[in-house]
Amino acid sequence: DAGVIQSPRHEVTEMGQEVTLRCKPISGHDYLFWYRQTMMRGLELLIYFNNNVPIDDSGMPEDRFSAKMPNASFSTLKIQPSEPRDSAVYFCASSHRQGSNQPQHFGDGTRLSIL
Amino acid sequence: AQSVAQPEDQVNVAEGNPLTVKCTYSVSGNPYLFWYVQYPNRGLQFLLKYITGDNLVKGSYGFEAEFNKSQTSFHLKKPSALVSDSALYFCAVTPRGRGGSYIPTFGRGTSLIVHP
């Protein structure tokens, strides 16, 4: 199994630009999570999906953030317009039968720098 | 609301010595408990979990964790630390049950530094 795949691994862009982060979950996993990690705030859950449907987006910081999951093998997190305070590492994770004893599987993240 | 506390931001230990990374939690009922490790520039990796039964759980890379229900703790341990164990460690708790609302809560992480 290839694990959770995220792209790009690094993204540097200027304030005001649109940023799109991509995630391919593990095949067969029915839950997908987007997290943000910073030194100040630690690991924050932004949004999660079950069977491609967004379940809880209460962690999305602002309307500038949006996430989609058009099919079981692909999800995007978009920031438009981007701001310097959005600089962080963004992780995607997937799991099977959430609520059971199954762990989450994380991608290696996208390190985002907004200048 | 559930919460996880990792009281130490950083733990320093000499190679070959035993290590402990502490975790306490607050959640109703009997949760599932997890430890994850994060190496530099990598995502979190699952180490071990407590489901039920024996309070001492064994996991990857020689790590183990002890569940203590009365103290609501789930401390991570290893008898002999390696320099390669240096990483960020996260404790997580998930309430038991079925359904999409049972998502994990993560602690803030503890940086483990093992000195040669």
Short mmCIF file of C-alpha atoms in Angstrom, two decimals:
data_model
loop_
_atom_site.label_atom_id
_atom_site.label_comp_id
_atom_site.label_asym_id
_atom_site.label_seq_id
_atom_site.Cartn_x
_atom_site.Cartn_y
_atom_site.Cartn_z
CA ASP A 1 0.00 0.00 0.00
CA ALA A 2 1.38 3.41 -0.99
CA GLY A 3 -0.04 5.20 2.01
CA VAL A 4 -1.64 8.63 1.99
CA ILE A 5 -0.14 10.77 -0.77
CA GLN A 6 -0.06 14.54 -0.58
CA SER A 7 1.08 17.06 -3.15
CA PRO A 8 2.89 19.31 -3.41
CA ARG A 9 5.34 18.65 -0.57
CA HIS A 10 6.33 22.29 -0.48
CA GLU A 11 4.55 25.40 -1.71
CA VAL A 12 5.82 28.95 -1.61
CA THR A 13 3.58 31.67 -2.92
CA GLU A 14 2.78 35.31 -2.47
CA MET A 15 -0.03 36.70 -0.38
CA GLY A 16 -3.30 36.90 -2.26
CA GLN A 17 -2.65 33.92 -4.49
CA GLU A 18 -4.84 30.85 -4.59
CA VAL A 19 -3.34 27.70 -3.10
CA THR A 20 -4.58 24.17 -3.73
CA LEU A 21 -3.37 21.23 -1.69
CA ARG A 22 -4.08 17.69 -2.85
CA CYS A 23 -4.56 14.37 -1.11
CA LYS A 24 -5.01 10.77 -2.17
CA PRO A 25 -6.20 8.61 0.76
CA ILE A 26 -5.51 4.93 1.25
CA SER A 27 -7.80 2.82 -0.91
CA GLY A 28 -10.74 1.48 1.07
CA HIS A 29 -10.59 4.11 3.79
CA ASP A 30 -13.90 5.86 4.20
CA TYR A 31 -12.80 8.78 6.39
CA LEU A 32 -10.54 11.62 5.32
CA PHE A 33 -9.21 14.39 7.53
CA TRP A 34 -7.40 17.66 6.90
CA TYR A 35 -5.16 19.00 9.67
CA ARG A 36 -2.95 22.06 10.07
CA GLN A 37 0.19 22.01 12.23
CA THR A 38 1.96 25.09 13.59
CA MET A 39 4.33 25.64 16.48
CA MET A 40 1.90 27.99 18.17
CA ARG A 41 -1.32 26.00 17.84
CA GLY A 42 -0.11 22.43 17.44
CA LEU A 43 -2.20 20.03 15.35
CA GLU A 44 -5.64 21.40 14.43
CA LEU A 45 -8.43 19.47 12.73
CA LEU A 46 -9.84 21.58 9.91
CA ILE A 47 -12.46 19.34 8.32
CA TYR A 48 -13.29 15.70 7.83
CA PHE A 49 -15.24 13.66 5.30
CA ASN A 50 -17.09 10.37 5.50
CA ASN A 51 -17.76 8.59 2.23
CA ASN A 52 -16.84 11.80 0.36
CA VAL A 53 -19.36 13.90 2.30
CA PRO A 54 -18.12 16.74 4.56
CA ILE A 55 -19.23 15.97 8.11
CA ASP A 56 -17.67 18.68 10.26
CA ASP A 57 -15.96 21.81 8.96
CA SER A 58 -16.05 23.74 12.22
CA GLY A 59 -12.27 23.83 12.31
CA MET A 60 -11.96 25.68 9.02
CA PRO A 61 -10.59 29.05 10.09
CA GLU A 62 -12.33 31.31 7.60
CA ASP A 63 -14.35 31.41 4.42
CA ARG A 64 -11.07 31.68 2.57
CA PHE A 65 -10.64 27.96 3.21
CA SER A 66 -12.63 25.34 1.34
CA ALA A 67 -12.31 21.58 0.91
CA LYS A 68 -13.80 19.11 -1.50
CA MET A 69 -13.80 15.38 -2.02
CA PRO A 70 -15.18 14.67 -5.47
CA ASN A 71 -14.51 10.92 -5.21
CA ALA A 72 -13.15 8.33 -2.82
CA SER A 73 -9.58 8.70 -4.02
CA PHE A 74 -9.06 12.45 -4.11
CA SER A 75 -9.52 15.51 -1.94
CA THR A 76 -8.43 19.13 -2.17
CA LEU A 77 -7.97 21.92 0.35
CA LYS A 78 -8.06 25.37 -1.20
CA ILE A 79 -7.10 28.73 0.26
CA GLN A 80 -8.22 31.81 -1.63
CA PRO A 81 -6.89 34.42 -1.11
CA SER A 82 -3.89 33.21 0.89
CA GLU A 83 -2.39 35.23 3.76
CA PRO A 84 0.98 34.98 5.57
CA ARG A 85 -0.75 33.63 8.69
CA ASP A 86 -1.82 30.59 6.67
CA SER A 87 1.81 29.44 6.60
CA ALA A 88 1.88 26.00 8.21
CA VAL A 89 2.23 22.31 7.46
CA TYR A 90 -1.03 20.83 6.22
CA PHE A 91 -1.66 17.12 6.69
CA CYS A 92 -4.18 14.80 5.19
CA ALA A 93 -5.07 11.59 7.01
CA SER A 94 -7.40 8.72 6.28
CA SER A 95 -8.90 5.92 8.33
CA HIS A 96 -11.24 2.99 8.08
CA ARG A 97 -14.39 2.71 10.17
CA GLN A 98 -13.69 5.77 12.30
CA GLY A 99 -15.08 5.40 15.79
CA SER A 100 -13.61 1.94 16.05
CA ASN A 101 -10.09 1.21 17.20
CA GLN A 102 -8.47 1.91 13.86
CA PRO A 103 -5.65 4.48 13.80
CA GLN A 104 -5.36 7.33 11.36
CA HIS A 105 -2.82 7.18 8.55
CA PHE A 106 -1.12 10.46 7.74
CA GLY A 107 0.52 11.75 4.60
CA ASP A 108 3.87 13.52 4.84
CA GLY A 109 2.23 16.91 4.58
CA THR A 110 2.48 20.06 2.50
CA ARG A 111 4.71 22.78 3.92
CA LEU A 112 3.04 26.03 2.89
CA SER A 113 4.81 29.38 3.03
CA ILE A 114 2.89 32.54 2.17
CA LEU A 115 5.16 35.52 1.59
CA ALA B 1 -15.69 17.56 25.88
CA GLN B 2 -12.70 15.31 25.60
CA SER B 3 -9.15 16.53 26.14
CA VAL B 4 -5.62 15.20 26.14
CA ALA B 5 -2.74 16.66 28.11
CA GLN B 6 0.94 16.06 27.50
CA PRO B 7 2.45 17.99 30.39
CA GLU B 8 6.01 18.07 29.07
CA ASP B 9 6.93 20.00 25.94
CA GLN B 10 10.30 18.29 25.90
CA VAL B 11 11.87 15.21 27.44
CA ASN B 12 15.63 14.71 27.49
CA VAL B 13 17.19 11.31 28.12
CA ALA B 14 20.59 9.71 27.63
CA GLU B 15 20.95 6.88 25.17
CA GLY B 16 20.52 3.54 26.88
CA ASN B 17 18.41 4.95 29.71
CA PRO B 18 14.69 4.28 30.09
CA LEU B 19 12.30 6.92 28.81
CA THR B 20 8.76 7.97 29.71
CA VAL B 21 6.54 10.39 27.83
CA LYS B 22 3.46 11.31 29.82
CA CYS B 23 -0.16 11.58 28.70
CA THR B 24 -3.37 12.13 30.65
CA TYR B 25 -6.85 12.40 29.23
CA SER B 26 -10.36 13.44 30.04
CA VAL B 27 -13.22 11.73 28.23
CA SER B 28 -16.49 10.11 29.21
CA GLY B 29 -16.61 6.34 29.13
CA ASN B 30 -13.74 4.07 28.17
CA PRO B 31 -11.82 5.51 25.24
CA TYR B 32 -9.43 4.07 22.73
CA LEU B 33 -5.94 5.48 23.32
CA PHE B 34 -3.17 5.93 20.77
CA TRP B 35 0.43 7.03 20.49
CA TYR B 36 1.88 8.44 17.30
CA VAL B 37 5.43 9.50 16.42
CA GLN B 38 6.44 12.25 14.03
CA TYR B 39 9.93 12.42 12.56
CA PRO B 40 11.18 15.65 10.93
CA ASN B 41 9.43 16.48 7.67
CA ARG B 42 7.16 13.47 7.98
CA GLY B 43 3.55 12.82 8.93
CA LEU B 44 2.42 11.21 12.16
CA GLN B 45 2.97 7.45 12.30
CA PHE B 46 0.96 5.07 14.46
CA LEU B 47 2.97 3.47 17.29
CA LEU B 48 0.50 1.60 19.45
CA LYS B 49 -3.03 1.60 20.83
CA TYR B 50 -4.99 0.49 23.86
CA ILE B 51 -8.32 -1.17 23.24
CA THR B 52 -9.05 -3.39 26.20
CA GLY B 53 -7.47 -6.03 28.36
CA ASP B 54 -3.87 -5.95 29.52
CA ASN B 55 -2.93 -2.49 30.76
CA LEU B 56 0.54 -2.77 29.24
CA VAL B 57 0.45 -2.40 25.47
CA LYS B 58 3.42 -3.20 23.25
CA GLY B 59 3.99 -1.41 19.97
CA SER B 60 6.51 -0.65 17.27
CA TYR B 61 10.25 0.00 17.74
CA GLY B 62 10.29 -1.43 21.28
CA PHE B 63 7.84 1.10 22.69
CA GLU B 64 5.14 0.22 25.17
CA ALA B 65 2.48 2.16 27.00
CA GLU B 66 0.77 1.66 30.32
CA PHE B 67 -2.93 2.37 30.69
CA ASN B 68 -4.03 3.49 34.16
CA LYS B 69 -7.77 3.94 34.39
CA SER B 70 -7.84 5.44 37.88
CA GLN B 71 -5.31 8.08 36.92
CA THR B 72 -6.68 8.45 33.39
CA SER B 73 -3.15 8.18 32.05
CA PHE B 74 -1.50 6.43 29.15
CA HIS B 75 2.25 6.98 29.48
CA LEU B 76 4.61 5.91 26.71
CA LYS B 77 7.73 4.02 27.76
CA LYS B 78 10.81 2.34 26.42
CA PRO B 79 13.36 0.43 28.52
CA SER B 80 16.42 1.64 26.60
CA ALA B 81 16.36 4.80 24.48
CA LEU B 82 18.11 5.16 21.14
CA VAL B 83 19.30 8.37 19.52
CA SER B 84 17.06 7.46 16.60
CA ASP B 85 14.03 7.67 18.93
CA SER B 86 14.42 11.45 18.95
CA ALA B 87 11.16 12.76 17.50
CA LEU B 88 7.84 14.38 18.36
CA TYR B 89 5.35 12.11 20.13
CA PHE B 90 1.59 12.60 20.18
CA CYS B 91 -1.00 11.01 22.42
CA ALA B 92 -4.57 10.75 21.07
CA VAL B 93 -7.92 9.64 22.48
CA THR B 94 -11.05 8.50 20.67
CA PRO B 95 -14.36 7.79 22.42
CA ARG B 96 -15.73 4.30 21.85
CA GLY B 97 -18.69 3.91 19.57
CA ARG B 98 -19.79 3.79 15.99
CA GLY B 99 -20.37 6.71 13.74
CA GLY B 100 -18.65 9.71 12.33
CA SER B 101 -18.71 11.82 15.44
CA TYR B 102 -16.05 9.71 17.13
CA ILE B 103 -12.98 11.50 15.97
CA PRO B 104 -9.70 11.60 17.89
CA THR B 105 -8.41 14.41 20.03
CA PHE B 106 -4.63 14.86 19.92
CA GLY B 107 -2.32 16.23 22.58
CA ARG B 108 0.07 19.05 21.75
CA GLY B 109 3.00 16.72 21.41
CA THR B 110 6.20 16.07 23.36
CA SER B 111 9.61 16.46 21.81
CA LEU B 112 11.85 13.58 22.84
CA ILE B 113 15.58 14.22 22.62
CA VAL B 114 17.91 11.30 23.19
CA HIS B 115 21.52 12.32 23.81
CA PRO B 116 24.42 10.05 22.74
#
